[in-house]
XYZ file of C-alpha atoms in Angstrom:
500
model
C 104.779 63.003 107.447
C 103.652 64.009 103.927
C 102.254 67.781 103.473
C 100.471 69.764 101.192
C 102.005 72.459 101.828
C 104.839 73.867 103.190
C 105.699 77.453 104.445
C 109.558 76.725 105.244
C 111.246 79.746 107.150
C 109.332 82.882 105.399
C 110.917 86.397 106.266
C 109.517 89.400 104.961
C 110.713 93.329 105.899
C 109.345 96.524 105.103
C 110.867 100.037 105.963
C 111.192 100.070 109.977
C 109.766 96.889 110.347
C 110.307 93.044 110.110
C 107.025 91.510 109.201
C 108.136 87.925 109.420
C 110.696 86.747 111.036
C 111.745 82.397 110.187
C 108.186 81.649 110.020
C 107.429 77.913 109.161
C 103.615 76.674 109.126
C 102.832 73.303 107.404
C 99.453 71.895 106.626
C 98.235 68.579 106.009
C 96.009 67.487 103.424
C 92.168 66.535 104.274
C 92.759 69.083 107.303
C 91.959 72.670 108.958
C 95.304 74.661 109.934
C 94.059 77.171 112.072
C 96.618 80.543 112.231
C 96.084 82.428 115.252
C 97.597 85.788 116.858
C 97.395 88.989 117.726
C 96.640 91.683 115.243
C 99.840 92.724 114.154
C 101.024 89.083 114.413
C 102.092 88.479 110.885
C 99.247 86.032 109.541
C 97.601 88.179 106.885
C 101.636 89.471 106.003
C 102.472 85.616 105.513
C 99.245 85.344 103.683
C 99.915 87.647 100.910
C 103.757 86.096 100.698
C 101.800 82.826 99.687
C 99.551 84.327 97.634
C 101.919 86.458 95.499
C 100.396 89.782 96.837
C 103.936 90.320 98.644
C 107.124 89.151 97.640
C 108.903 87.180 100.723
C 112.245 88.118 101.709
C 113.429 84.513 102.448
C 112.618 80.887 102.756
C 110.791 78.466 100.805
C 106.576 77.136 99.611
C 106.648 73.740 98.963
C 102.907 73.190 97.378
C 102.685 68.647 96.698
C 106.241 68.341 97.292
C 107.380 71.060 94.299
C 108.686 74.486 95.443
C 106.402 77.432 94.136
C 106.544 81.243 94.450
C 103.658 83.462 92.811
C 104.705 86.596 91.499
C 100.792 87.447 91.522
C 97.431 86.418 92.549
C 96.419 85.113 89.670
C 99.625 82.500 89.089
C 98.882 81.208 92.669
C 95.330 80.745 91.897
C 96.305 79.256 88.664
C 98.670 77.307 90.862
C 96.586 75.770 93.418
C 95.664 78.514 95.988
C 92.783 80.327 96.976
C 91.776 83.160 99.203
C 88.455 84.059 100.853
C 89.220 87.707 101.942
C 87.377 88.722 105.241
C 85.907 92.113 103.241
C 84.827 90.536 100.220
C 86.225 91.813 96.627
C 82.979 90.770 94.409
C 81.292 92.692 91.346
C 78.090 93.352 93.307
C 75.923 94.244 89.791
C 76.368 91.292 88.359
C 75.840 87.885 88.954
C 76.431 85.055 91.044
C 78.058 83.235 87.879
C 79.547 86.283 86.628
C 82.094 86.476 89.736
C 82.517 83.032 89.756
C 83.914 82.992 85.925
C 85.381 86.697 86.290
C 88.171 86.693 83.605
C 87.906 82.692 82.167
C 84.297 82.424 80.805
C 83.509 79.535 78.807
C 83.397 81.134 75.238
C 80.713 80.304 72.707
C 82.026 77.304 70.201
C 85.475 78.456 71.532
C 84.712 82.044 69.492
C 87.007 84.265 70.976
C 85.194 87.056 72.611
C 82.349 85.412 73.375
C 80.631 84.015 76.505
C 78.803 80.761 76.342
C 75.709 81.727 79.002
C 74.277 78.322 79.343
C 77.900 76.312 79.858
C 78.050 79.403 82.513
C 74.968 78.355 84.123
C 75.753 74.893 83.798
C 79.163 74.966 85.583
C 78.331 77.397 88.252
C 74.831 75.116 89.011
C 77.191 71.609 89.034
C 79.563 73.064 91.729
C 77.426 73.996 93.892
C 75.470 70.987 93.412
C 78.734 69.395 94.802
C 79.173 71.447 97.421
C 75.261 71.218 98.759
C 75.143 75.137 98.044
C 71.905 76.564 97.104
C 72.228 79.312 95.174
C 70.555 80.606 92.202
C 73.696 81.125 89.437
C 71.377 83.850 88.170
C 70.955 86.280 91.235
C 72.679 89.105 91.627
C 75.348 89.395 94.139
C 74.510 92.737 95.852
C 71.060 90.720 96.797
C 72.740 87.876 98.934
C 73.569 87.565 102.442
C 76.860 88.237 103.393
C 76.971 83.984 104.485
C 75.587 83.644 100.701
C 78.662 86.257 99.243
C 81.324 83.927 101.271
C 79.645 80.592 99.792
C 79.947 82.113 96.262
C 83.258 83.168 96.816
C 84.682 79.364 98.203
C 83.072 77.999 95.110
C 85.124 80.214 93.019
C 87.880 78.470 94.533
C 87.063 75.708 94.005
C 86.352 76.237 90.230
C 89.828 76.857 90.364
C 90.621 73.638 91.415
C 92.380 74.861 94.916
C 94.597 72.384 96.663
C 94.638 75.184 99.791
C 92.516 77.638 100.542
C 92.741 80.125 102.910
C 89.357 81.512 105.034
C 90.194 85.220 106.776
C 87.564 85.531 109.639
C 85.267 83.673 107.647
C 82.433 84.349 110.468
C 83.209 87.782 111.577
C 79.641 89.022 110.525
C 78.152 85.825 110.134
C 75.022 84.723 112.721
C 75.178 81.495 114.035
C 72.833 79.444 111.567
C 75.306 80.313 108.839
C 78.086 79.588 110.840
C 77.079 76.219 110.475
C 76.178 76.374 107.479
C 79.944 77.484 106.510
C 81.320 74.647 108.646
C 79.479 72.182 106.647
C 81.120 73.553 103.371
C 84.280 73.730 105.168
C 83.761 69.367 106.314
C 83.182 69.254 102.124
C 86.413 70.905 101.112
C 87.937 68.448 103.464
C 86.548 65.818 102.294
C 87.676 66.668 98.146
C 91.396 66.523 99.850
C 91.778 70.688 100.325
C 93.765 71.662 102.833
C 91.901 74.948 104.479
C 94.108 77.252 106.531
C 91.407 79.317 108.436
C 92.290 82.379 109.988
C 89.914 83.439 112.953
C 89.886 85.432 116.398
C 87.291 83.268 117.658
C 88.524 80.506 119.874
C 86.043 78.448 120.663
C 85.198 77.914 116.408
C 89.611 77.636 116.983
C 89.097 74.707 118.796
C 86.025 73.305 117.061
C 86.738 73.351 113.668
C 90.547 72.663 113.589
C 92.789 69.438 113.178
C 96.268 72.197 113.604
C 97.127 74.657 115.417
C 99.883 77.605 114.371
C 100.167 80.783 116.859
C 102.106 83.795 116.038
C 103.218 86.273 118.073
C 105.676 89.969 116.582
C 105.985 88.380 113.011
C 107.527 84.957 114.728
C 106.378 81.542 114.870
C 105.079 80.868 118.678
C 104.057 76.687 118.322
C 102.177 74.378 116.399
C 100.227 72.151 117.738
C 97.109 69.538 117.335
C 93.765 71.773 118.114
C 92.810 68.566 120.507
C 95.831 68.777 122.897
C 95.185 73.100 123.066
C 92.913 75.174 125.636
C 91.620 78.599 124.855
C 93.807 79.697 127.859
C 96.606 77.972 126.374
C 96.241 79.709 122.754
C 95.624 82.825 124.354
C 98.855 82.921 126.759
C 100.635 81.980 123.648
C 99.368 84.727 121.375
C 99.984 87.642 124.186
C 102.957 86.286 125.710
C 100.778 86.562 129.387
C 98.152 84.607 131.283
C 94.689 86.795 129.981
C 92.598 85.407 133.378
C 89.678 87.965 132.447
C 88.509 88.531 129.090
C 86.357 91.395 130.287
C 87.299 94.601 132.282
C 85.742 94.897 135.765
C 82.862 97.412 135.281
C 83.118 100.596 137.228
C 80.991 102.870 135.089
C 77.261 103.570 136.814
C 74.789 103.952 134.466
C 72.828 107.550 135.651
C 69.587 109.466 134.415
C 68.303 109.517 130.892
C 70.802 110.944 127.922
C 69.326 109.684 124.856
C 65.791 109.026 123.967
C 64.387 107.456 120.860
C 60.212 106.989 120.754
C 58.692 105.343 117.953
C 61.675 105.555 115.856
C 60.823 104.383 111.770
C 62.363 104.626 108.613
C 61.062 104.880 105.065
C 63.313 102.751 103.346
C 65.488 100.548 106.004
C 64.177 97.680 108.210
C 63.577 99.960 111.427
C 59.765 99.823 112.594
C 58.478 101.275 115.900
C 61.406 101.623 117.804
C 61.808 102.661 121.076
C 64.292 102.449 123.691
C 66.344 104.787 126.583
C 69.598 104.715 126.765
C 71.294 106.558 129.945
C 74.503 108.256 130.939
C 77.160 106.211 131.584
C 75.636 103.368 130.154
C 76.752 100.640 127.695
C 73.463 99.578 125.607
C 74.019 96.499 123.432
C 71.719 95.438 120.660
C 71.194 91.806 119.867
C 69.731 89.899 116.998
C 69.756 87.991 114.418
C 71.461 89.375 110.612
C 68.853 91.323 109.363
C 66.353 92.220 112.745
C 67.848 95.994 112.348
C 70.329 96.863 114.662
C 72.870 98.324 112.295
C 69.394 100.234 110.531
C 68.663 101.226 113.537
C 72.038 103.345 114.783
C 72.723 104.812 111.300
C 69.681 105.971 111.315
C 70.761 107.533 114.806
C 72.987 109.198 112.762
C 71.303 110.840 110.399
C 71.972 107.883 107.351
C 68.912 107.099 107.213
C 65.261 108.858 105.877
C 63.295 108.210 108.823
C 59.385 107.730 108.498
C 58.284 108.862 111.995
C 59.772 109.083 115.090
C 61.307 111.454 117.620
C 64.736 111.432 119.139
C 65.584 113.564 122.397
C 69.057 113.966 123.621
C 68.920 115.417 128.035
C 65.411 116.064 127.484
C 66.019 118.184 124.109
C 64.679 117.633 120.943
C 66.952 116.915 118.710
C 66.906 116.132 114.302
C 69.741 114.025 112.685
C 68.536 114.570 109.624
C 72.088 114.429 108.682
C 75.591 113.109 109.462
C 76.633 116.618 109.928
C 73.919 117.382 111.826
C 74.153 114.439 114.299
C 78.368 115.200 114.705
C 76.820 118.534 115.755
C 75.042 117.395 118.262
C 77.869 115.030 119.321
C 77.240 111.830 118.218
C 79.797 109.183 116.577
C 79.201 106.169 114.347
C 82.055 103.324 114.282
C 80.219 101.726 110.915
C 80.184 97.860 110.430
C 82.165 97.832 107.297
C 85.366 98.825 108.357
C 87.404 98.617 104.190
C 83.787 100.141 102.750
C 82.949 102.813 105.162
C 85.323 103.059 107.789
C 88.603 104.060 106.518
C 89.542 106.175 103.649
C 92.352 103.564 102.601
C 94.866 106.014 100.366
C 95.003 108.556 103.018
C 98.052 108.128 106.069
C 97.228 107.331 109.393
C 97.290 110.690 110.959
C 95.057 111.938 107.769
C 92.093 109.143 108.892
C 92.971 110.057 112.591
C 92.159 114.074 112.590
C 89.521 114.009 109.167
C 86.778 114.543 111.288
C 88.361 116.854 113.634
C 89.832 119.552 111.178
C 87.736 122.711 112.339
C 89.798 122.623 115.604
C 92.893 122.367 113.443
C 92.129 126.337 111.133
C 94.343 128.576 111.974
C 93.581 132.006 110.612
C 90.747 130.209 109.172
C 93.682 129.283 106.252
C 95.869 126.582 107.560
C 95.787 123.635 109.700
C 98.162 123.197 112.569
C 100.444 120.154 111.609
C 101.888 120.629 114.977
C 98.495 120.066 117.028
C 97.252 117.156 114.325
C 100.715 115.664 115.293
C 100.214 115.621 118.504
C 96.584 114.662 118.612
C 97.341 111.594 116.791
C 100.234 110.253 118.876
C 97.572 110.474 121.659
C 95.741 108.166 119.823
C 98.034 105.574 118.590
C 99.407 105.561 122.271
C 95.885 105.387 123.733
C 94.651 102.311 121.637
C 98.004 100.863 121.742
C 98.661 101.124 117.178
C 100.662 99.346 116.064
C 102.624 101.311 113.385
C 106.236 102.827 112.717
C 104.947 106.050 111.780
C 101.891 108.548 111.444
C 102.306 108.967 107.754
C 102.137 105.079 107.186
C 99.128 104.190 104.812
C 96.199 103.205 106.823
C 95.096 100.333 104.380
C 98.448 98.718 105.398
C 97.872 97.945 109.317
C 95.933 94.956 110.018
C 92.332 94.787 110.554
C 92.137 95.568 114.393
C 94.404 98.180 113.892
C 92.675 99.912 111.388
C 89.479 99.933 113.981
C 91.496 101.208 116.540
C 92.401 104.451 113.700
C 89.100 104.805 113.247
C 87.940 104.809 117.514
C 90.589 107.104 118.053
C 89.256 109.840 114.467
C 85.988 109.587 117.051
C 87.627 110.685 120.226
C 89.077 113.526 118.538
C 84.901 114.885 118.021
C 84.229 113.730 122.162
C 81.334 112.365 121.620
C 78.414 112.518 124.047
C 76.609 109.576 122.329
C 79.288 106.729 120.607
C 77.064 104.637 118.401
C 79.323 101.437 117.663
C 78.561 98.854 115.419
C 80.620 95.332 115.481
C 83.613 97.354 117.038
C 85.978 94.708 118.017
C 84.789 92.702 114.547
C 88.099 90.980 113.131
C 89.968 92.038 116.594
C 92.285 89.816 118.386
C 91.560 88.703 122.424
C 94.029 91.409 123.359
C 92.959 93.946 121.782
C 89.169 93.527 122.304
C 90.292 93.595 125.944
C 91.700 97.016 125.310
C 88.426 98.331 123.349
C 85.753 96.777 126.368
C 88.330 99.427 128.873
C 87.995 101.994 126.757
C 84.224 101.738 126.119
C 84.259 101.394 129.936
C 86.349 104.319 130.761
C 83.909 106.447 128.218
C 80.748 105.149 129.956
C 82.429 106.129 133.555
C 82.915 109.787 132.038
C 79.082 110.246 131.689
C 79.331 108.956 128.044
C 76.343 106.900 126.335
C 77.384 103.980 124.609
C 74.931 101.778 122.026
C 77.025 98.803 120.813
C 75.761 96.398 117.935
C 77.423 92.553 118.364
C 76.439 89.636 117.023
C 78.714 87.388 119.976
C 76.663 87.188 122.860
C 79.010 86.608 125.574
C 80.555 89.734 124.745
C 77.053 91.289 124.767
C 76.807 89.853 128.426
C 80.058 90.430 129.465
C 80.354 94.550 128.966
C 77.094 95.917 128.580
C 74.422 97.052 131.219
C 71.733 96.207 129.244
C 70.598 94.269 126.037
C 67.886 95.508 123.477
C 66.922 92.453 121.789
C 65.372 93.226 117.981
C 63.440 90.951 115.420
C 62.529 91.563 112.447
C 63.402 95.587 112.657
C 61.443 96.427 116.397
C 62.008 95.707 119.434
C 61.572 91.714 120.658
C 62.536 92.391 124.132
C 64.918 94.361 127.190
C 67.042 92.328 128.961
C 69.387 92.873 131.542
C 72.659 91.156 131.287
C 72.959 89.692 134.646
C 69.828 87.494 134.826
C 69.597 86.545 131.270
C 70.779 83.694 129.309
C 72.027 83.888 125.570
C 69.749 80.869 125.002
C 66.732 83.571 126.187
C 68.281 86.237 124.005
C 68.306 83.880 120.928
C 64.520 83.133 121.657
C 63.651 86.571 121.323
C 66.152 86.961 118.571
C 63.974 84.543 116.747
C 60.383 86.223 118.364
C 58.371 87.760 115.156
C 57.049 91.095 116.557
C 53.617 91.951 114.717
């Protein structure tokens, strides 16, 4: 069988830790190669070896039958590969055609120095005109959807000329119009003879977008198969090693009386209008909708991130102002942000560093020094209560995969025991395993007296852990649902419901 490419027995080791172990993926042209596994697994690690950001240890890349290795990103690139990151790296203050033609602009009569706008234009406007994308070249990237930012960023690769490009949760905060729309581009690429290895936690887009199958499991290659011969049981046994019979934990907590209380909640500059909602202890709230109806508006303004307009926010009964992010940690709240990379983590700073940062008061002693002894100790509690994966506390945050990283940042939040945990796409970019581990935790909290508001845009996860569902539209309130009765196809209508 002929290839485009070939991943032929890839190690890579760092200090403590083999990475990859013999790994061997191969992809076909005209085809989706889905890589699957746990966080931790080794996909993102194998990656980078393809796409010169690591160096591998051993084996071989075949790329149309000629053996290849990139020293850097922009030689594999040059080369033939491409790579959508899941946290987009763009220029957001420039344009559209600006970060397509970052670093190779057309010049002006070939003048060095110079950058021929209108070829610019021209170029930009005839790919996407290829690839049914419609985008104005001119716009400025910090104005697009997120959907929009990924389209811009697959045309770059294809400007390139990619033979293979390679999609990292592609629709981890993408709604389910643009997930379509992304498939569509992805059928395109398909069609122009790209191979597209796509990278995803999702198993039912697994299943429906892929020809191949690879699952990895501890840095080793698990099986490859054809996507139409695989179940999402089967891919899930293989990436945990274990039958997973329920994806969501059995539900002990009992919602009780009323902890938090927002009335007529609005903010001057963010898309919150009117809101206003209970939320009770013990409870898991979610918050459904559509990108852009307000739910992640809505709980950083909870937090204090936000100017608000009018409103009033009690907390047992108590008035209470987050006018602040200070002020709301004061009055015990915690905010697990969307944007893990931009807001989440502070990426040169160690593991234990992002663990205690929000917890250092309880570290003074003799209001000089912090106890290394006590931030030790509280941060083996939390790599051993979210399960981290790491070799030690002093390893570099930015270097643990995504889900791990989220985990860092759940367990920084325990530290502050919050009354009222405000989380926002927590298990986004998290494998089935792990998001199992998250839904017992947020369970556990809840069954402590805890009150939990959780943003998601998957529904069945929605259904599947929360007590209740706030449905928003357009930045209020479309509708209060309770998970047990309702139907995503009712929360979708409501998603869609203009509120006047």
């Amino acid at each position: 069988m002929e290839y485009l490419l070939e991943l032929n027995n890839i190690s890579k080791s760092f200090p403590g830790v083999k990475a990859l172990d013999d790994v061997t993926v191969k992809v076909r042209p005209n085809t989706v190669h889905a890589l699957v596994g746990e966080n931790g697994a080794g996909k993102s690690t194998l990656m980078k070896c393809l796409f010169g950001i690591y160096k591998k240890d051993s084996g071989s890349i075949i790329l149309s039958r000629k053996e290849v290795s990139f020293a850097t990103t922009a030689e594999a690139m040059r080369g033939g590969i491409a790579m959508v990151h899941q946290e987009l790296n763009q220029v957001h203050t420039r344009s559209v055609m600006e970060n397509v033609w970052l670093h190779r602009f057309p010049k002006f009569h070939n003048i060095p120095g110079t950058v021929d706008h209108k070829k610019t234009y021209r170029d930009t406007e005839k790919i996407f005109n290829d690839m049914d994308i419609h985008i104005d070249p001119r716009a400025i990237i910090r104005t697009l959807s997120t959907a929009q930012r990924q389209m811009v960023e697959i045309a770059k690769a294809v400007s390139f000329g990619a033979k293979v490009i390679v999609l990292d949760e592609p629709t981890s905060s993408l709604a389910d119009n643009e997930v379509m729309l992304l498939f569509k581009i992805i059928e395109l690429l398909k069609k122009r003879g790209c191979g597209v290895i796509y990278i995803s936690h999702r198993m039912n887009e697994i299943l429906r977008i892929s020809d191949d199958v690879t699952i990895m499991r501890d840095g080793k290659h698990v099986s490859s198969d054809s996507a139409k011969n695989l179940t999402i049981g089967e891919i899930i046994k293989r990436m945990v090693g274990r039958e997973l019979t329920n994806v969501y934990p059995a539900k002990t907590n009992k919602p009780g009386e009323v902890m938090l209380e927002a009335d007529h909640f609005s903010c001057v500059f963010r898309n919150v209008k009117n809101v206003s909602f209970k939320a009770r202890k013990g409870e898991i709230l979610g918050f459904a909708g559509l990108v852009g109806a307000g739910r992640t508006e809505l709980v950083e303004s909870l937090f204090g991130l936000s100017t608000l307009k009018s409103g009033n926010l009690k907390k047992n009964g108590k008035p209470i102002n987050n006018h602040t992010p200070i002020q709301a940690m004061k009055n015990r709240f915690a905010l697990v942000t969307e944007e893990r990379r931009a807001t989440g983590i502070f990426a040169p700073l160690d593991i234990q560093e992002n663990t205690v940062i929000c917890n250092l008061k309880s570290y003074l002693r003799g209001k000089i020094y912090l106890s290394k002894k006590k931030m030790l100790s509280d941060t083996l509690k939390e790599i051993k209560r979210f399960s981290i994966k790491t070799v030690s506390t002093k390893t570099k945050i930015r270097s643990l995969s995504g889900g791990n990283q989220q985990k860092v940042i759940l367990g920084r939040w325990m530290l502050t025991e919050p009354d009222v945990l405000l989380l926002d796409e927590p298990t986004r970019g998290i494998d089935v395993g792990a998001k199992y581990e998250i839904y017992q935790i947020m369970i556990d909290l809840a069954s402590e007296g805890k009150s939990i508001l959780m943003v998601s845009s998957e529904l069945p996860e929605l259904l599947g852990v929360c007590d209740r569902i706030i449905v928003m539209s357009n930045g209020q309130v479309a509708g209060d649902v309770d998970p047990k009765v309702t139907s995503q196809e009712e929360i979708m209508a409501l998603a869609g419901k203009f509120v006047e």
